[in-house]
PDB file of N, CA and C in Angstrom:
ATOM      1  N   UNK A 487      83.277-106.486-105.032  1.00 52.00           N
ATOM      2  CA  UNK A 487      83.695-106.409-106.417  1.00 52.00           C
ATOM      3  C   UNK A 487      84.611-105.202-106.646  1.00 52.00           C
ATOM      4  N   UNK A 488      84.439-103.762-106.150  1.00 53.00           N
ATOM      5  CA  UNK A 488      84.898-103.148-106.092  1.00 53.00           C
ATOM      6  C   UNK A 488      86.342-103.291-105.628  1.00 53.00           C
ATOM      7  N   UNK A 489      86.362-103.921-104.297  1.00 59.00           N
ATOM      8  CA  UNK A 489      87.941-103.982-103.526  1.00 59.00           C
ATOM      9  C   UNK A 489      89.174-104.880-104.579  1.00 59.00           C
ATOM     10  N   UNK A 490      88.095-105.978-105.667  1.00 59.00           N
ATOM     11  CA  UNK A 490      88.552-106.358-106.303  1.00 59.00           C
ATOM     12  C   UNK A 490      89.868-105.645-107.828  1.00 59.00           C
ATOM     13  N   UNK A 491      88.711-104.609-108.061  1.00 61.00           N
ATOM     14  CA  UNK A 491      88.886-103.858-108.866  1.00 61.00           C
ATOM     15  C   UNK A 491      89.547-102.741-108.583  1.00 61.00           C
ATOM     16  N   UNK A 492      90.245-102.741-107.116  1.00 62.00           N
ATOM     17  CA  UNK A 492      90.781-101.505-106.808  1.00 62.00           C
ATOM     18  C   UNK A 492      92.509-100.728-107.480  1.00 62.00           C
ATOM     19  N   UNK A 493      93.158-101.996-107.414  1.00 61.00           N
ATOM     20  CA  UNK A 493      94.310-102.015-108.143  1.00 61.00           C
ATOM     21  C   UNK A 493      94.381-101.323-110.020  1.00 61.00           C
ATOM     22  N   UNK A 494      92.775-101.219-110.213  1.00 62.00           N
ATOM     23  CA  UNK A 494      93.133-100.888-111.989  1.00 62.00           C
ATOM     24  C   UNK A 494      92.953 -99.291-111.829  1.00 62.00           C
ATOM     25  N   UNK A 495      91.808 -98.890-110.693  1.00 63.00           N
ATOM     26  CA  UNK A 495      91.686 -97.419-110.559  1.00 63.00           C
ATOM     27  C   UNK A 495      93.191 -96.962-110.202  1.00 63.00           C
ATOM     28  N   UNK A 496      93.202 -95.414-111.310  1.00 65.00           N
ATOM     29  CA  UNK A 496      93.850 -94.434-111.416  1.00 65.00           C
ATOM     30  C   UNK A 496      93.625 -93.854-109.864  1.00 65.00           C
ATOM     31  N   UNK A 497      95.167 -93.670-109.166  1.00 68.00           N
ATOM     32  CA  UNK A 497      94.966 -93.104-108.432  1.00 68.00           C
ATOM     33  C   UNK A 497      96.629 -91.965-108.048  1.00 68.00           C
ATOM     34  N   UNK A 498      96.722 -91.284-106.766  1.00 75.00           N
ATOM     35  CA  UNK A 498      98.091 -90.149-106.984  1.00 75.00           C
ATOM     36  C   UNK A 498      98.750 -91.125-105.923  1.00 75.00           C
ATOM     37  N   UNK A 499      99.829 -92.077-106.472  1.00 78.00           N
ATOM     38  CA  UNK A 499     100.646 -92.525-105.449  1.00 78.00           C
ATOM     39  C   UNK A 499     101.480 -91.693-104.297  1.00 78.00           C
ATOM     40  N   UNK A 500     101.112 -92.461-103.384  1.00 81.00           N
ATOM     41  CA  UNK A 500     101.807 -91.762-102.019  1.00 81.00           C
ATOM     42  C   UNK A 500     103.211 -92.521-101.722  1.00 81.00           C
ATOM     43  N   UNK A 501     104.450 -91.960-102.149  1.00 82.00           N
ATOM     44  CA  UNK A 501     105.596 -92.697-101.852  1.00 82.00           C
ATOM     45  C   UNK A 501     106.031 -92.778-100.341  1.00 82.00           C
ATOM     46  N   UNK A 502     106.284 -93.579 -99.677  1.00 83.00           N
ATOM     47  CA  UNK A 502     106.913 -93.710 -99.033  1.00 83.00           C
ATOM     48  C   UNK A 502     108.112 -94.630 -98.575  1.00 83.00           C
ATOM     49  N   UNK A 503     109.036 -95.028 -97.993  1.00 87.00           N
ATOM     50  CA  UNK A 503     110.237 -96.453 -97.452  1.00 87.00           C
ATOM     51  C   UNK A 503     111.189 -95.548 -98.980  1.00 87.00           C
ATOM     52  N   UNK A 504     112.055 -94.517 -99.427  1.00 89.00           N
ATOM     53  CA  UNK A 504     112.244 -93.792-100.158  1.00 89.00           C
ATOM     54  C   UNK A 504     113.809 -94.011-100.122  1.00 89.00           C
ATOM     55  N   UNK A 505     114.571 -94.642-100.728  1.00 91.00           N
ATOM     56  CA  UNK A 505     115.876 -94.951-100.435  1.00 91.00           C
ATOM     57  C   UNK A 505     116.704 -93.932-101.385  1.00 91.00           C
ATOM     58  N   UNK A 506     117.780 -93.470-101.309  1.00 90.00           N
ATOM     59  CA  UNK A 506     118.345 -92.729-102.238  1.00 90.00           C
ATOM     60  C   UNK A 506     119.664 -92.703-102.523  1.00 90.00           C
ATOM     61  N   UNK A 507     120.643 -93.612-103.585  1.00 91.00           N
ATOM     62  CA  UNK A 507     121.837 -94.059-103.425  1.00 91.00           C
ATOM     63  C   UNK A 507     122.360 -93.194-104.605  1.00 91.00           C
ATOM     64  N   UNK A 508     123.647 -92.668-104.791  1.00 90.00           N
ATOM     65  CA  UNK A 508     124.311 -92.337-105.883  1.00 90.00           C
ATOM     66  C   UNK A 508     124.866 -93.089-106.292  1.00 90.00           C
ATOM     67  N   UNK A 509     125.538 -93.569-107.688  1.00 86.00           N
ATOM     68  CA  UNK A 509     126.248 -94.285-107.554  1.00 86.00           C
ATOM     69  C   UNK A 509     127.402 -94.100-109.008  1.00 86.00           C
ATOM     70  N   UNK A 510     128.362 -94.449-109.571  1.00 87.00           N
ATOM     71  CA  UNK A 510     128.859 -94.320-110.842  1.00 87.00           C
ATOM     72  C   UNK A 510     128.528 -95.292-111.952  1.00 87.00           C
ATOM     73  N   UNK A 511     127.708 -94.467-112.628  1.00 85.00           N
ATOM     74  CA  UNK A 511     126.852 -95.422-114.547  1.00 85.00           C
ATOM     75  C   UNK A 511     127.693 -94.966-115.170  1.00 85.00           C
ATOM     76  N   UNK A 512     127.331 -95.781-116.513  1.00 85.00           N
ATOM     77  CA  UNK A 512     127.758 -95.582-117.668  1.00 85.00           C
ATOM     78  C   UNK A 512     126.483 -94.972-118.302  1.00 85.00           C
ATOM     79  N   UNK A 513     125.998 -94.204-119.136  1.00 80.00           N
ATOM     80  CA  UNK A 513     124.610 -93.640-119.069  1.00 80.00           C
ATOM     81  C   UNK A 513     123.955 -94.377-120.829  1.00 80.00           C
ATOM     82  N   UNK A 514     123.274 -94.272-121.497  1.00 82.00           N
ATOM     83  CA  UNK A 514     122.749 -94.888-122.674  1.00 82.00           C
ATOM     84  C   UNK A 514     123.641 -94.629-123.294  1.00 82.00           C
ATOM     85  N   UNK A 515     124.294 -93.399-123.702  1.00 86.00           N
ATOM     86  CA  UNK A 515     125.255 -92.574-124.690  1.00 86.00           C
ATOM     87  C   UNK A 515     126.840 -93.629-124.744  1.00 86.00           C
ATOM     88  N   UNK A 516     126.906 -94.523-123.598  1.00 88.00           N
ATOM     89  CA  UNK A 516     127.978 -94.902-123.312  1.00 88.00           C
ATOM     90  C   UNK A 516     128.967 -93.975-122.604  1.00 88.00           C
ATOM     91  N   UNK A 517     129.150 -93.018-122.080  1.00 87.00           N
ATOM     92  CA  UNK A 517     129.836 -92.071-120.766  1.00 87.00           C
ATOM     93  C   UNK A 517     129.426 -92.441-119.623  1.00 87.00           C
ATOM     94  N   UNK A 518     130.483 -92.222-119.029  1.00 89.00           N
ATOM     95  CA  UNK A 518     130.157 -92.717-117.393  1.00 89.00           C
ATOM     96  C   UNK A 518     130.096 -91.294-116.896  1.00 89.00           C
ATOM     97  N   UNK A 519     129.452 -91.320-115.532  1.00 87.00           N
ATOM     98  CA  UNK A 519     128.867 -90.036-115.070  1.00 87.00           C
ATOM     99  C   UNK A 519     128.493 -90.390-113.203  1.00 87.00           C
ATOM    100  N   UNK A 520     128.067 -89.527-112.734  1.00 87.00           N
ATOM    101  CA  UNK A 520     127.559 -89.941-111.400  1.00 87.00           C
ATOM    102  C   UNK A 520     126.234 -89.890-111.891  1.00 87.00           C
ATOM    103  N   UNK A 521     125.291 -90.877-111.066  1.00 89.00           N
ATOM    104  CA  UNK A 521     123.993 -91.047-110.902  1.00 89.00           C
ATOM    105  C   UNK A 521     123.246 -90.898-109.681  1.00 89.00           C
ATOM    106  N   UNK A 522     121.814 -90.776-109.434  1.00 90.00           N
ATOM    107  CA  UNK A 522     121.111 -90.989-108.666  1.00 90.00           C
ATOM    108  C   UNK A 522     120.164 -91.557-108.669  1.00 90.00           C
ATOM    109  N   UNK A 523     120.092 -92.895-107.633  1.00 90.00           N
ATOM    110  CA  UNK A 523     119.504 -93.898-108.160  1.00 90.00           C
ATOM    111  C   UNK A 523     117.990 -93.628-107.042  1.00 90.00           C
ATOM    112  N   UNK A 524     117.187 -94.102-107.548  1.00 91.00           N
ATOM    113  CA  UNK A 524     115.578 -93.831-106.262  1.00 91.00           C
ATOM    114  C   UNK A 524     114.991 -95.099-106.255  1.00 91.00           C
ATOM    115  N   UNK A 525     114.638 -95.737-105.176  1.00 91.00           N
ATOM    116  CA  UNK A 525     113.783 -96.596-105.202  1.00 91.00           C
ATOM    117  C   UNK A 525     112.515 -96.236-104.116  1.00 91.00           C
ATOM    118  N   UNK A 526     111.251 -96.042-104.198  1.00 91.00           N
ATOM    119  CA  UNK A 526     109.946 -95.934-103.940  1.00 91.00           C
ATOM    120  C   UNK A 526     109.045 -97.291-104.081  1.00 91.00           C
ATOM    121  N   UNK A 527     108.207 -97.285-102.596  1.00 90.00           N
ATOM    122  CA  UNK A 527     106.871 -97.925-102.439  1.00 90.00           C
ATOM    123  C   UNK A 527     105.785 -97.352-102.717  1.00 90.00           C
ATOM    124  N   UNK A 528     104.231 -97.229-102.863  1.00 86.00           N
ATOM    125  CA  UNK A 528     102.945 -96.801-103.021  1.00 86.00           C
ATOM    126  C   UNK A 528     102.455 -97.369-101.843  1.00 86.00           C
ATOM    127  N   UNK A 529     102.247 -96.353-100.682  1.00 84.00           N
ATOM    128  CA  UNK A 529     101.154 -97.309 -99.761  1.00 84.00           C
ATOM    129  C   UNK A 529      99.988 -97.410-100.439  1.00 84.00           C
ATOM    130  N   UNK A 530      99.547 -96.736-101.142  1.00 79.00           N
ATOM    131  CA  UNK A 530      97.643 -97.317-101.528  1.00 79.00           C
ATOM    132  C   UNK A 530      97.932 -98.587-102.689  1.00 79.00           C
ATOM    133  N   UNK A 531      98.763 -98.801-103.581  1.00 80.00           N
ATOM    134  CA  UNK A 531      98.786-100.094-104.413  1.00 80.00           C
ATOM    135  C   UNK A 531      99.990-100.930-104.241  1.00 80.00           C
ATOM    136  N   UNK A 532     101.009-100.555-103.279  1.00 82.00           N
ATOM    137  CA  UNK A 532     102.695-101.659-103.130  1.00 82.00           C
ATOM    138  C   UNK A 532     103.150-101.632-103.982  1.00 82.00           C
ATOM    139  N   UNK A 533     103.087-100.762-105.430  1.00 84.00           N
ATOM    140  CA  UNK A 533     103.714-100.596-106.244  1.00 84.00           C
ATOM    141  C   UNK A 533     105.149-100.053-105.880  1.00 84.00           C
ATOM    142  N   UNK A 534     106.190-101.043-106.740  1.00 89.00           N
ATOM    143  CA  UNK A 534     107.576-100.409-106.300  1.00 89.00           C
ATOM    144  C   UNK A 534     108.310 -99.462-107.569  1.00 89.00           C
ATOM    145  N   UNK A 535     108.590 -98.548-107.255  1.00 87.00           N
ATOM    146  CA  UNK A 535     109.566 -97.510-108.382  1.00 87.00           C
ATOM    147  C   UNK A 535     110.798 -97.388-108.125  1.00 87.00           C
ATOM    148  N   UNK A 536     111.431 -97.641-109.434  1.00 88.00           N
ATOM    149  CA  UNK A 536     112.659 -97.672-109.800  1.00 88.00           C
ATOM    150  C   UNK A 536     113.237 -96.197-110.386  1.00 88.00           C
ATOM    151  N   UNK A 537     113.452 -95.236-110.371  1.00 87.00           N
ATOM    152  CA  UNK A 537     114.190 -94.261-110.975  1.00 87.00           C
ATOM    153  C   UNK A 537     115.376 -94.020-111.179  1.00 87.00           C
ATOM    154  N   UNK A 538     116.330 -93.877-112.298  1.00 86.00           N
ATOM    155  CA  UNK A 538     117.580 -93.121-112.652  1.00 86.00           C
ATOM    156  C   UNK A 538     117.717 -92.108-112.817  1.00 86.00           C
ATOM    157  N   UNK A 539     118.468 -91.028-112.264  1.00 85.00           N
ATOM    158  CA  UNK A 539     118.706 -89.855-113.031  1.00 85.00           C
ATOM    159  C   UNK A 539     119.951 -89.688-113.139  1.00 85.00           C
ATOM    160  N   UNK A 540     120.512 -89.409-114.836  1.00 84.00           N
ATOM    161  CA  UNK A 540     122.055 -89.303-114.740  1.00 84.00           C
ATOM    162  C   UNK A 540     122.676 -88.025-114.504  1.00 84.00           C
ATOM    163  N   UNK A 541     122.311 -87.874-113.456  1.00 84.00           N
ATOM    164  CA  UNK A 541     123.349 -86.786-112.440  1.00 84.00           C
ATOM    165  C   UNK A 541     123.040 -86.783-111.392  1.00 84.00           C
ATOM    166  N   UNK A 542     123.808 -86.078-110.766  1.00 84.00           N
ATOM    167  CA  UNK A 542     123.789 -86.027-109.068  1.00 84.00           C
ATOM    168  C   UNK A 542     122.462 -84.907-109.003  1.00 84.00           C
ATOM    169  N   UNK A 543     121.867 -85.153-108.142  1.00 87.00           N
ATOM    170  CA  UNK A 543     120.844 -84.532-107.442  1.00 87.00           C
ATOM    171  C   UNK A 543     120.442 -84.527-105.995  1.00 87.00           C
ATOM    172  N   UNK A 544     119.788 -83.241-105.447  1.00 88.00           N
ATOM    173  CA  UNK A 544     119.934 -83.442-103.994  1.00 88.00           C
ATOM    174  C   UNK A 544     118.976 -84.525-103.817  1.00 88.00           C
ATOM    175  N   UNK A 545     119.228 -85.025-102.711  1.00 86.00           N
ATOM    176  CA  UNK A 545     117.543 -85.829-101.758  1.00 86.00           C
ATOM    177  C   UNK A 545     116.322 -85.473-102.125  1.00 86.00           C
ATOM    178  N   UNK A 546     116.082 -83.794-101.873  1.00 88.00           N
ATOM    179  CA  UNK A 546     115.202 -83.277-101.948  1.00 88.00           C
ATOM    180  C   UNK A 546     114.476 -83.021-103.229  1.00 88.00           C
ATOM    181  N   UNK A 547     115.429 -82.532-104.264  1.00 88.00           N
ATOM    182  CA  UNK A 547     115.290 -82.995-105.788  1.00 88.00           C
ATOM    183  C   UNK A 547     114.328 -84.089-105.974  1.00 88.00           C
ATOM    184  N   UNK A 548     114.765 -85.054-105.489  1.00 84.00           N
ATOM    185  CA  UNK A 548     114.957 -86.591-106.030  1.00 84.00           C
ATOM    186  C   UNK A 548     113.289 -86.889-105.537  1.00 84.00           C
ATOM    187  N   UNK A 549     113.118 -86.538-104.530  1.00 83.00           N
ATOM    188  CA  UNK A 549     111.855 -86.557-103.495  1.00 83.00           C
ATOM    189  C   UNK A 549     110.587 -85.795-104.270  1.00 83.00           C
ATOM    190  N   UNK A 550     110.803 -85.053-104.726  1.00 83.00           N
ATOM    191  CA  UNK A 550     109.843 -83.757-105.848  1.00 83.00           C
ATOM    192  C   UNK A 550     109.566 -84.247-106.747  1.00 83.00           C
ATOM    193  N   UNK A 551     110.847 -84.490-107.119  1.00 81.00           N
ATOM    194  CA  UNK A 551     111.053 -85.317-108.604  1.00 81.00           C
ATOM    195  C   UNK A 551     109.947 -86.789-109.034  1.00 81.00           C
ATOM    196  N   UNK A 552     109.688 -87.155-107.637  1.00 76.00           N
ATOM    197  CA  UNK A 552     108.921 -88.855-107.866  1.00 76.00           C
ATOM    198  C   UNK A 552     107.594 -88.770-108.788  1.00 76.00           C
ATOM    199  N   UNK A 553     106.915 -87.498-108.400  1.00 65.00           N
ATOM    200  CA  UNK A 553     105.792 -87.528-108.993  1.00 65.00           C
ATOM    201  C   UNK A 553     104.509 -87.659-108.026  1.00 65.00           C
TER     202      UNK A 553
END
């Protein structure tokens, strides 16, 4: 029952498969800008994350930054 229920427990995702592309947006405001785009897995739930940030940022940034 538990293994069932494992997906609703709160837990600290572990990102890993961490791709990191820049690319040129237009941002909400309507200005275009450089971006950095993140995409992240969760090995404990396969949850996938999507992140924007509108500016350039290092790797390493970006990596800190996940949470």
């Amino acid at each position: 029952m538990i293994y069932l229920l494992r997906h609703l427990l709160p837990h600290a995702h572990r990102w890993h498969q961490i791709e990191i592309s820049r690319n040129d947006v237009i941002t909400p405001a309507g200005r275009r800008c450089y971006a950095t785009y993140v995409i992240a897995h969760c090995r404990g739930c396969g949850m996938q994350l999507h992140k924007i940030y509108y500016r350039d940022i290092s790797d390493a940034e970006a990596c800190r930054w996940l949470g």
